[in-house]
Amino acid sequence: QVKETTQSVFTSQTSKLSMAGARYIASVVGLYWFVSISMVYLNKVLMSSEGISISAPLFVTWFQCVVTAIICWAAGKFSETMQKRADVLPTRADSNETTKGHGRTFFSQFPKTEYKATIGWRVFPLSFVFVGMIAFNNLCLKWVEVSFYNVARSLTIVFNVLLSRLILGSPVSPKTIACLGCVVFGFFLGANGEVNFSYHGTVAGVCSSLFVSLNAILTKKVLPAVDNDHWKLTFYNNVNAIIMFLPLMAYFESPVLLQAIHEQFASPLFWSAMMVAGFFGF
């Protein structure tokens, strides 16, 4: 009887933990969907809506990189400060002993961020791909309707398999090839059925898919350069992107940006939308 009671309690606790884990996963997935969909609509408003938008997708992307880099730096500084405070906290209220790593917070995952040119150069190939990925992504969103946006970028899985085969030598089964054929067929079917079809937007979507796949593959190779820390890689990627976007903006968008000085740049609504999009992009 005691054994049955113990087993019943253990089963009940396991069930509760399982339910808590399921709720946590569901909340994470829901938050991801909310942020992703919000990002799409915010970027579309910033680049295509009258009164708020600016016809400078590279500038919008550059600003989001600036916000992300600042958040990574600020979170790293805050984490460092919290860690220093934790290091001098006593282990007990009646003890003079101290302990390191006393308690963990959300910011504990962020490392101290400082830009080193040697590491930045090692990350540069990935940053080049990263710039192509986010630039073509926003160009695609500017030129196509939101309803067609995901169709235009639906070839990512195809490029994932293709590049994994060419670069990593991963095997591809006939069933995988058949599934990829369905994806390609669906892409052309969606493109053919689009009312406001944009050739430039579709090409930008395909290029974005290609760079997304390259980004995933190169990330694995570059991570050791930043101590296998994804947040540190995010910081270096965005700082490199900030630098790389500057000549592109100067060449392609300088007239638009100069014209926007007394228009969009003077609008609090514009900057509010830019800040929210930058935060969601982080």
PDB file of C-alpha atoms in Angstrom:
ATOM      1  CA  GLN A   1       0.000   0.000   0.000  1.00  0.00           C
ATOM      2  CA  VAL A   2       2.852   2.372   0.843  1.00  0.00           C
ATOM      3  CA  LYS A   3       4.497   1.462  -2.455  1.00  0.00           C
ATOM      4  CA  GLU A   4       1.288   2.194  -4.378  1.00  0.00           C
ATOM      5  CA  THR A   5       0.867   5.536  -2.563  1.00  0.00           C
ATOM      6  CA  THR A   6       4.465   6.533  -3.328  1.00  0.00           C
ATOM      7  CA  GLN A   7       4.046   5.557  -6.965  1.00  0.00           C
ATOM      8  CA  SER A   8       0.795   7.547  -7.157  1.00  0.00           C
ATOM      9  CA  VAL A   9       2.456  10.671  -5.706  1.00  0.00           C
ATOM     10  CA  PHE A  10       5.408  10.289  -8.081  1.00  0.00           C
ATOM     11  CA  THR A  11       3.047   9.911 -11.075  1.00  0.00           C
ATOM     12  CA  SER A  12       1.082  12.976  -9.963  1.00  0.00           C
ATOM     13  CA  GLN A  13       4.259  15.087  -9.620  1.00  0.00           C
ATOM     14  CA  THR A  14       5.536  13.889 -12.987  1.00  0.00           C
ATOM     15  CA  SER A  15       2.210  14.790 -14.583  1.00  0.00           C
ATOM     16  CA  LYS A  16       2.320  18.277 -13.051  1.00  0.00           C
ATOM     17  CA  LEU A  17       5.885  18.822 -14.286  1.00  0.00           C
ATOM     18  CA  SER A  18       4.898  17.603 -17.742  1.00  0.00           C
ATOM     19  CA  MET A  19       1.950  19.997 -17.852  1.00  0.00           C
ATOM     20  CA  ALA A  20       4.148  22.889 -16.680  1.00  0.00           C
ATOM     21  CA  GLY A  21       6.694  22.066 -19.373  1.00  0.00           C
ATOM     22  CA  ALA A  22       3.989  21.921 -22.022  1.00  0.00           C
ATOM     23  CA  ARG A  23       2.590  25.295 -20.928  1.00  0.00           C
ATOM     24  CA  TYR A  24       6.081  26.804 -21.007  1.00  0.00           C
ATOM     25  CA  ILE A  25       6.731  25.504 -24.527  1.00  0.00           C
ATOM     26  CA  ALA A  26       3.318  26.731 -25.690  1.00  0.00           C
ATOM     27  CA  SER A  27       3.975  30.191 -24.223  1.00  0.00           C
ATOM     28  CA  VAL A  28       7.382  30.381 -25.941  1.00  0.00           C
ATOM     29  CA  VAL A  29       5.918  29.340 -29.300  1.00  0.00           C
ATOM     30  CA  GLY A  30       3.039  31.808 -28.878  1.00  0.00           C
ATOM     31  CA  LEU A  31       5.433  34.633 -28.041  1.00  0.00           C
ATOM     32  CA  TYR A  32       7.580  33.769 -31.069  1.00  0.00           C
ATOM     33  CA  TRP A  33       4.544  33.872 -33.355  1.00  0.00           C
ATOM     34  CA  PHE A  34       3.419  37.194 -31.893  1.00  0.00           C
ATOM     35  CA  VAL A  35       6.860  38.815 -32.300  1.00  0.00           C
ATOM     36  CA  SER A  36       7.399  37.381 -35.804  1.00  0.00           C
ATOM     37  CA  ILE A  37       4.009  38.483 -37.130  1.00  0.00           C
ATOM     38  CA  SER A  38       4.346  41.881 -35.447  1.00  0.00           C
ATOM     39  CA  MET A  39       7.778  42.348 -37.041  1.00  0.00           C
ATOM     40  CA  VAL A  40       6.398  41.624 -40.503  1.00  0.00           C
ATOM     41  CA  TYR A  41       3.579  44.144 -40.185  1.00  0.00           C
ATOM     42  CA  LEU A  42       5.739  46.793 -38.495  1.00  0.00           C
ATOM     43  CA  ASN A  43       8.377  46.581 -41.233  1.00  0.00           C
ATOM     44  CA  LYS A  44       5.666  46.675 -43.889  1.00  0.00           C
ATOM     45  CA  VAL A  45       4.223  49.836 -42.301  1.00  0.00           C
ATOM     46  CA  LEU A  46       7.670  51.432 -42.067  1.00  0.00           C
ATOM     47  CA  MET A  47       8.388  50.811 -45.736  1.00  0.00           C
ATOM     48  CA  SER A  48       5.027  50.967 -47.474  1.00  0.00           C
ATOM     49  CA  SER A  49       2.533  53.005 -45.428  1.00  0.00           C
ATOM     50  CA  GLU A  50       1.810  56.621 -46.353  1.00  0.00           C
ATOM     51  CA  GLY A  51       2.697  59.192 -43.726  1.00  0.00           C
ATOM     52  CA  ILE A  52       4.914  56.882 -41.638  1.00  0.00           C
ATOM     53  CA  SER A  53       7.001  54.944 -44.119  1.00  0.00           C
ATOM     54  CA  ILE A  54      10.339  55.840 -45.623  1.00  0.00           C
ATOM     55  CA  SER A  55      11.466  54.440 -48.959  1.00  0.00           C
ATOM     56  CA  ALA A  56      14.777  53.324 -47.517  1.00  0.00           C
ATOM     57  CA  PRO A  57      14.674  49.642 -46.523  1.00  0.00           C
ATOM     58  CA  LEU A  58      18.435  49.544 -45.977  1.00  0.00           C
ATOM     59  CA  PHE A  59      18.200  52.379 -43.455  1.00  0.00           C
ATOM     60  CA  VAL A  60      15.331  50.629 -41.635  1.00  0.00           C
ATOM     61  CA  THR A  61      17.403  47.439 -41.470  1.00  0.00           C
ATOM     62  CA  TRP A  62      20.507  49.357 -40.345  1.00  0.00           C
ATOM     63  CA  PHE A  63      18.584  51.035 -37.523  1.00  0.00           C
ATOM     64  CA  GLN A  64      17.304  47.670 -36.302  1.00  0.00           C
ATOM     65  CA  CYS A  65      20.917  46.425 -36.188  1.00  0.00           C
ATOM     66  CA  VAL A  66      21.860  49.503 -34.125  1.00  0.00           C
ATOM     67  CA  VAL A  67      19.052  48.823 -31.628  1.00  0.00           C
ATOM     68  CA  THR A  68      20.021  45.150 -31.336  1.00  0.00           C
ATOM     69  CA  ALA A  69      23.707  45.961 -30.777  1.00  0.00           C
ATOM     70  CA  ILE A  70      22.827  48.532 -28.096  1.00  0.00           C
ATOM     71  CA  ILE A  71      20.503  46.096 -26.307  1.00  0.00           C
ATOM     72  CA  CYS A  72      23.197  43.369 -26.336  1.00  0.00           C
ATOM     73  CA  TRP A  73      25.760  45.819 -24.954  1.00  0.00           C
ATOM     74  CA  ALA A  74      23.398  47.201 -22.279  1.00  0.00           C
ATOM     75  CA  ALA A  75      22.247  43.707 -21.232  1.00  0.00           C
ATOM     76  CA  GLY A  76      25.883  42.593 -20.936  1.00  0.00           C
ATOM     77  CA  LYS A  77      26.727  45.624 -18.779  1.00  0.00           C
ATOM     78  CA  PHE A  78      23.693  45.049 -16.579  1.00  0.00           C
ATOM     79  CA  SER A  79      24.580  41.359 -16.235  1.00  0.00           C
ATOM     80  CA  GLU A  80      28.139  42.277 -15.237  1.00  0.00           C
ATOM     81  CA  THR A  81      26.858  44.726 -12.608  1.00  0.00           C
ATOM     82  CA  MET A  82      24.410  42.178 -11.189  1.00  0.00           C
ATOM     83  CA  GLN A  83      27.150  39.551 -11.063  1.00  0.00           C
ATOM     84  CA  LYS A  84      29.476  41.884  -9.129  1.00  0.00           C
ATOM     85  CA  ARG A  85      26.717  42.549  -6.618  1.00  0.00           C
ATOM     86  CA  ALA A  86      25.970  38.844  -6.303  1.00  0.00           C
ATOM     87  CA  ASP A  87      29.623  38.057  -5.659  1.00  0.00           C
ATOM     88  CA  VAL A  88      29.580  39.976  -2.376  1.00  0.00           C
ATOM     89  CA  LEU A  89      26.225  38.725  -1.092  1.00  0.00           C
ATOM     90  CA  PRO A  90      26.503  36.494   2.016  1.00  0.00           C
ATOM     91  CA  THR A  91      25.431  32.892   1.692  1.00  0.00           C
ATOM     92  CA  ARG A  92      23.347  33.224   4.887  1.00  0.00           C
ATOM     93  CA  ALA A  93      21.949  36.167   6.754  1.00  0.00           C
ATOM     94  CA  ASP A  94      24.116  35.333   9.790  1.00  0.00           C
ATOM     95  CA  SER A  95      27.297  34.536   7.870  1.00  0.00           C
ATOM     96  CA  ASN A  96      30.162  36.678   6.641  1.00  0.00           C
ATOM     97  CA  GLU A  97      31.007  34.177   3.890  1.00  0.00           C
ATOM     98  CA  THR A  98      30.410  35.218   0.325  1.00  0.00           C
ATOM     99  CA  THR A  99      29.538  33.203  -2.740  1.00  0.00           C
ATOM    100  CA  LYS A 100      29.971  33.623  -6.443  1.00  0.00           C
ATOM    101  CA  GLY A 101      27.012  33.398  -8.798  1.00  0.00           C
ATOM    102  CA  HIS A 102      24.526  33.929  -5.989  1.00  0.00           C
ATOM    103  CA  GLY A 103      21.243  33.591  -7.856  1.00  0.00           C
ATOM    104  CA  ARG A 104      20.579  33.801 -11.571  1.00  0.00           C
ATOM    105  CA  THR A 105      18.428  36.297 -13.435  1.00  0.00           C
ATOM    106  CA  PHE A 106      17.258  36.726 -17.015  1.00  0.00           C
ATOM    107  CA  PHE A 107      20.289  38.922 -17.715  1.00  0.00           C
ATOM    108  CA  SER A 108      22.752  36.270 -16.526  1.00  0.00           C
ATOM    109  CA  GLN A 109      22.721  34.735 -20.004  1.00  0.00           C
ATOM    110  CA  PHE A 110      24.210  37.885 -21.574  1.00  0.00           C
ATOM    111  CA  PRO A 111      28.023  38.063 -21.630  1.00  0.00           C
ATOM    112  CA  LYS A 112      30.092  41.216 -21.313  1.00  0.00           C
ATOM    113  CA  THR A 113      30.228  42.679 -24.821  1.00  0.00           C
ATOM    114  CA  GLU A 114      33.268  44.473 -26.168  1.00  0.00           C
ATOM    115  CA  TYR A 115      34.197  44.664 -29.825  1.00  0.00           C
ATOM    116  CA  LYS A 116      37.595  43.238 -30.738  1.00  0.00           C
ATOM    117  CA  ALA A 117      38.743  43.752 -34.324  1.00  0.00           C
ATOM    118  CA  THR A 118      40.422  40.334 -34.543  1.00  0.00           C
ATOM    119  CA  ILE A 119      37.218  38.532 -33.574  1.00  0.00           C
ATOM    120  CA  GLY A 120      35.132  40.875 -35.723  1.00  0.00           C
ATOM    121  CA  TRP A 121      37.247  39.930 -38.746  1.00  0.00           C
ATOM    122  CA  ARG A 122      36.778  36.214 -38.054  1.00  0.00           C
ATOM    123  CA  VAL A 123      33.013  36.769 -37.882  1.00  0.00           C
ATOM    124  CA  PHE A 124      33.033  38.925 -41.056  1.00  0.00           C
ATOM    125  CA  PRO A 125      32.118  36.132 -43.565  1.00  0.00           C
ATOM    126  CA  LEU A 126      29.037  35.311 -41.502  1.00  0.00           C
ATOM    127  CA  SER A 127      28.226  39.031 -41.142  1.00  0.00           C
ATOM    128  CA  PHE A 128      28.337  39.410 -44.937  1.00  0.00           C
ATOM    129  CA  VAL A 129      25.751  36.639 -45.244  1.00  0.00           C
ATOM    130  CA  PHE A 130      23.768  38.149 -42.342  1.00  0.00           C
ATOM    131  CA  VAL A 131      23.599  41.522 -44.125  1.00  0.00           C
ATOM    132  CA  GLY A 132      22.386  39.840 -47.301  1.00  0.00           C
ATOM    133  CA  MET A 133      19.781  37.887 -45.359  1.00  0.00           C
ATOM    134  CA  ILE A 134      18.168  40.822 -43.526  1.00  0.00           C
ATOM    135  CA  ALA A 135      18.547  43.261 -46.450  1.00  0.00           C
ATOM    136  CA  PHE A 136      16.858  40.991 -48.992  1.00  0.00           C
ATOM    137  CA  ASN A 137      14.242  40.059 -46.391  1.00  0.00           C
ATOM    138  CA  ASN A 138      13.144  43.687 -45.986  1.00  0.00           C
ATOM    139  CA  LEU A 139      13.417  44.389 -49.717  1.00  0.00           C
ATOM    140  CA  CYS A 140      11.115  41.438 -50.341  1.00  0.00           C
ATOM    141  CA  LEU A 141       8.648  42.766 -47.766  1.00  0.00           C
ATOM    142  CA  LYS A 142       8.742  46.216 -49.366  1.00  0.00           C
ATOM    143  CA  TRP A 143       7.955  44.948 -52.867  1.00  0.00           C
ATOM    144  CA  VAL A 144       5.389  42.194 -52.189  1.00  0.00           C
ATOM    145  CA  GLU A 145       2.132  41.950 -50.295  1.00  0.00           C
ATOM    146  CA  VAL A 146       2.200  40.518 -46.774  1.00  0.00           C
ATOM    147  CA  SER A 147       0.042  37.609 -47.986  1.00  0.00           C
ATOM    148  CA  PHE A 148       2.726  36.617 -50.523  1.00  0.00           C
ATOM    149  CA  TYR A 149       5.715  37.342 -48.278  1.00  0.00           C
ATOM    150  CA  ASN A 150       5.999  33.844 -46.798  1.00  0.00           C
ATOM    151  CA  VAL A 151       5.498  32.260 -50.220  1.00  0.00           C
ATOM    152  CA  ALA A 152       8.341  34.337 -51.653  1.00  0.00           C
ATOM    153  CA  ARG A 153      10.608  33.118 -48.842  1.00  0.00           C
ATOM    154  CA  SER A 154       9.395  29.513 -48.806  1.00  0.00           C
ATOM    155  CA  LEU A 155      12.462  28.050 -50.546  1.00  0.00           C
ATOM    156  CA  THR A 156      14.600  28.207 -47.412  1.00  0.00           C
ATOM    157  CA  ILE A 157      14.140  24.492 -46.734  1.00  0.00           C
ATOM    158  CA  VAL A 158      15.151  23.703 -50.314  1.00  0.00           C
ATOM    159  CA  PHE A 159      18.376  25.705 -49.985  1.00  0.00           C
ATOM    160  CA  ASN A 160      18.995  24.111 -46.566  1.00  0.00           C
ATOM    161  CA  VAL A 161      19.059  20.631 -48.060  1.00  0.00           C
ATOM    162  CA  LEU A 162      20.942  21.702 -51.201  1.00  0.00           C
ATOM    163  CA  LEU A 163      23.690  23.605 -49.377  1.00  0.00           C
ATOM    164  CA  SER A 164      23.998  20.944 -46.674  1.00  0.00           C
ATOM    165  CA  ARG A 165      24.664  18.472 -49.480  1.00  0.00           C
ATOM    166  CA  LEU A 166      27.148  20.721 -51.323  1.00  0.00           C
ATOM    167  CA  ILE A 167      29.009  22.179 -48.313  1.00  0.00           C
ATOM    168  CA  LEU A 168      28.636  19.624 -45.530  1.00  0.00           C
ATOM    169  CA  GLY A 169      28.222  16.502 -47.682  1.00  0.00           C
ATOM    170  CA  SER A 170      25.015  15.481 -45.929  1.00  0.00           C
ATOM    171  CA  PRO A 171      23.133  12.649 -47.688  1.00  0.00           C
ATOM    172  CA  VAL A 172      19.725  13.324 -49.267  1.00  0.00           C
ATOM    173  CA  SER A 173      17.106  10.592 -49.498  1.00  0.00           C
ATOM    174  CA  PRO A 174      14.667  10.170 -52.426  1.00  0.00           C
ATOM    175  CA  LYS A 175      11.762  10.928 -50.038  1.00  0.00           C
ATOM    176  CA  THR A 176      13.403  14.247 -49.117  1.00  0.00           C
ATOM    177  CA  ILE A 177      13.824  15.116 -52.792  1.00  0.00           C
ATOM    178  CA  ALA A 178      10.151  14.330 -53.398  1.00  0.00           C
ATOM    179  CA  CYS A 179       9.110  16.612 -50.524  1.00  0.00           C
ATOM    180  CA  LEU A 180      11.321  19.397 -51.844  1.00  0.00           C
ATOM    181  CA  GLY A 181       9.684  18.972 -55.242  1.00  0.00           C
ATOM    182  CA  CYS A 182       6.315  19.630 -53.583  1.00  0.00           C
ATOM    183  CA  VAL A 183       7.718  22.775 -51.944  1.00  0.00           C
ATOM    184  CA  VAL A 184       9.060  24.081 -55.274  1.00  0.00           C
ATOM    185  CA  PHE A 185       5.741  23.278 -56.980  1.00  0.00           C
ATOM    186  CA  GLY A 186       3.878  25.148 -54.231  1.00  0.00           C
ATOM    187  CA  PHE A 187       6.205  28.125 -54.653  1.00  0.00           C
ATOM    188  CA  PHE A 188       5.470  28.448 -58.373  1.00  0.00           C
ATOM    189  CA  LEU A 189       1.766  27.807 -57.770  1.00  0.00           C
ATOM    190  CA  GLY A 190       1.668  30.613 -55.182  1.00  0.00           C
ATOM    191  CA  ALA A 191       3.635  32.962 -57.419  1.00  0.00           C
ATOM    192  CA  ASN A 192       1.301  32.263 -60.344  1.00  0.00           C
ATOM    193  CA  GLY A 193      -1.762  32.945 -58.214  1.00  0.00           C
ATOM    194  CA  GLU A 194      -0.512  36.241 -56.769  1.00  0.00           C
ATOM    195  CA  VAL A 195      -2.618  39.176 -57.994  1.00  0.00           C
ATOM    196  CA  ASN A 196      -0.016  41.889 -57.367  1.00  0.00           C
ATOM    197  CA  PHE A 197       2.971  39.823 -58.439  1.00  0.00           C
ATOM    198  CA  SER A 198       6.350  41.547 -58.114  1.00  0.00           C
ATOM    199  CA  TYR A 199       9.314  40.072 -59.963  1.00  0.00           C
ATOM    200  CA  HIS A 200      11.811  42.090 -57.921  1.00  0.00           C
ATOM    201  CA  GLY A 201      10.102  41.133 -54.658  1.00  0.00           C
ATOM    202  CA  THR A 202      10.086  37.442 -55.585  1.00  0.00           C
ATOM    203  CA  VAL A 203      13.778  37.494 -56.530  1.00  0.00           C
ATOM    204  CA  ALA A 204      14.544  39.279 -53.236  1.00  0.00           C
ATOM    205  CA  GLY A 205      12.585  36.581 -51.374  1.00  0.00           C
ATOM    206  CA  VAL A 206      14.523  33.792 -53.086  1.00  0.00           C
ATOM    207  CA  CYS A 207      17.836  35.551 -52.302  1.00  0.00           C
ATOM    208  CA  SER A 208      16.729  35.975 -48.684  1.00  0.00           C
ATOM    209  CA  SER A 209      15.992  32.236 -48.483  1.00  0.00           C
ATOM    210  CA  LEU A 210      19.452  31.467 -49.869  1.00  0.00           C
ATOM    211  CA  PHE A 211      21.174  33.715 -47.346  1.00  0.00           C
ATOM    212  CA  VAL A 212      19.090  32.293 -44.466  1.00  0.00           C
ATOM    213  CA  SER A 213      20.374  28.827 -45.327  1.00  0.00           C
ATOM    214  CA  LEU A 214      23.967  30.031 -45.660  1.00  0.00           C
ATOM    215  CA  ASN A 215      23.634  31.840 -42.336  1.00  0.00           C
ATOM    216  CA  ALA A 216      22.555  28.646 -40.565  1.00  0.00           C
ATOM    217  CA  ILE A 217      25.501  26.687 -41.974  1.00  0.00           C
ATOM    218  CA  LEU A 218      28.164  29.343 -41.363  1.00  0.00           C
ATOM    219  CA  THR A 219      26.938  30.007 -37.827  1.00  0.00           C
ATOM    220  CA  LYS A 220      28.129  26.553 -36.753  1.00  0.00           C
ATOM    221  CA  LYS A 221      31.591  27.266 -38.156  1.00  0.00           C
ATOM    222  CA  VAL A 222      31.939  30.766 -36.670  1.00  0.00           C
ATOM    223  CA  LEU A 223      30.551  30.090 -33.158  1.00  0.00           C
ATOM    224  CA  PRO A 224      33.909  28.846 -31.752  1.00  0.00           C
ATOM    225  CA  ALA A 225      35.399  32.287 -32.516  1.00  0.00           C
ATOM    226  CA  VAL A 226      33.028  33.814 -29.935  1.00  0.00           C
ATOM    227  CA  ASP A 227      33.332  31.054 -27.314  1.00  0.00           C
ATOM    228  CA  ASN A 228      30.190  29.344 -28.642  1.00  0.00           C
ATOM    229  CA  ASP A 229      28.094  32.184 -27.238  1.00  0.00           C
ATOM    230  CA  HIS A 230      25.072  33.047 -29.397  1.00  0.00           C
ATOM    231  CA  TRP A 231      24.567  36.448 -27.738  1.00  0.00           C
ATOM    232  CA  LYS A 232      28.157  37.426 -28.340  1.00  0.00           C
ATOM    233  CA  LEU A 233      27.797  36.334 -31.968  1.00  0.00           C
ATOM    234  CA  THR A 234      24.630  38.428 -32.245  1.00  0.00           C
ATOM    235  CA  PHE A 235      26.541  41.470 -30.981  1.00  0.00           C
ATOM    236  CA  TYR A 236      29.461  41.035 -33.400  1.00  0.00           C
ATOM    237  CA  ASN A 237      27.143  40.275 -36.310  1.00  0.00           C
ATOM    238  CA  ASN A 238      25.114  43.423 -35.772  1.00  0.00           C
ATOM    239  CA  VAL A 239      28.130  45.697 -35.203  1.00  0.00           C
ATOM    240  CA  ASN A 240      29.700  44.392 -38.428  1.00  0.00           C
ATOM    241  CA  ALA A 241      26.373  44.871 -40.210  1.00  0.00           C
ATOM    242  CA  ILE A 242      26.132  48.482 -38.972  1.00  0.00           C
ATOM    243  CA  ILE A 243      29.486  49.214 -40.603  1.00  0.00           C
ATOM    244  CA  MET A 244      28.712  47.323 -43.808  1.00  0.00           C
ATOM    245  CA  PHE A 245      25.339  49.016 -44.329  1.00  0.00           C
ATOM    246  CA  LEU A 246      26.806  52.537 -44.240  1.00  0.00           C
ATOM    247  CA  PRO A 247      28.299  52.588 -47.791  1.00  0.00           C
ATOM    248  CA  LEU A 248      25.197  50.829 -49.149  1.00  0.00           C
ATOM    249  CA  MET A 249      22.911  53.474 -47.637  1.00  0.00           C
ATOM    250  CA  ALA A 250      25.169  56.276 -48.877  1.00  0.00           C
ATOM    251  CA  TYR A 251      25.080  54.951 -52.437  1.00  0.00           C
ATOM    252  CA  PHE A 252      21.465  53.794 -52.775  1.00  0.00           C
ATOM    253  CA  GLU A 253      19.452  55.864 -50.300  1.00  0.00           C
ATOM    254  CA  SER A 254      21.219  59.163 -49.568  1.00  0.00           C
ATOM    255  CA  PRO A 255      18.692  61.313 -51.555  1.00  0.00           C
ATOM    256  CA  VAL A 256      15.766  59.676 -49.741  1.00  0.00           C
ATOM    257  CA  LEU A 257      17.408  60.109 -46.334  1.00  0.00           C
ATOM    258  CA  LEU A 258      18.224  63.776 -46.990  1.00  0.00           C
ATOM    259  CA  GLN A 259      14.630  64.414 -48.016  1.00  0.00           C
ATOM    260  CA  ALA A 260      13.359  62.652 -44.883  1.00  0.00           C
ATOM    261  CA  ILE A 261      15.248  64.971 -42.492  1.00  0.00           C
ATOM    262  CA  HIS A 262      12.347  67.447 -42.301  1.00  0.00           C
ATOM    263  CA  GLU A 263       9.614  64.846 -42.829  1.00  0.00           C
ATOM    264  CA  GLN A 264       9.806  61.321 -41.335  1.00  0.00           C
ATOM    265  CA  PHE A 265      12.827  62.095 -39.160  1.00  0.00           C
ATOM    266  CA  ALA A 266      10.850  64.869 -37.483  1.00  0.00           C
ATOM    267  CA  SER A 267       7.916  62.566 -36.706  1.00  0.00           C
ATOM    268  CA  PRO A 268       7.675  61.013 -33.205  1.00  0.00           C
ATOM    269  CA  LEU A 269       5.319  58.385 -34.634  1.00  0.00           C
ATOM    270  CA  PHE A 270       7.962  57.292 -37.145  1.00  0.00           C
ATOM    271  CA  TRP A 271      10.661  56.950 -34.490  1.00  0.00           C
ATOM    272  CA  SER A 272       8.270  55.147 -32.138  1.00  0.00           C
ATOM    273  CA  ALA A 273       7.530  52.567 -34.832  1.00  0.00           C
ATOM    274  CA  MET A 274      11.254  52.274 -35.599  1.00  0.00           C
ATOM    275  CA  MET A 275      12.098  51.680 -31.929  1.00  0.00           C
ATOM    276  CA  VAL A 276       9.390  49.052 -31.490  1.00  0.00           C
ATOM    277  CA  ALA A 277      10.481  47.264 -34.691  1.00  0.00           C
ATOM    278  CA  GLY A 278      14.102  47.415 -33.536  1.00  0.00           C
ATOM    279  CA  PHE A 279      13.201  45.930 -30.157  1.00  0.00           C
ATOM    280  CA  PHE A 280      11.178  43.142 -31.746  1.00  0.00           C
ATOM    281  CA  GLY A 281      14.038  42.503 -34.162  1.00  0.00           C
ATOM    282  CA  PHE A 282      16.284  41.866 -31.167  1.00  0.00           C
TER     283      PHE A 282
END
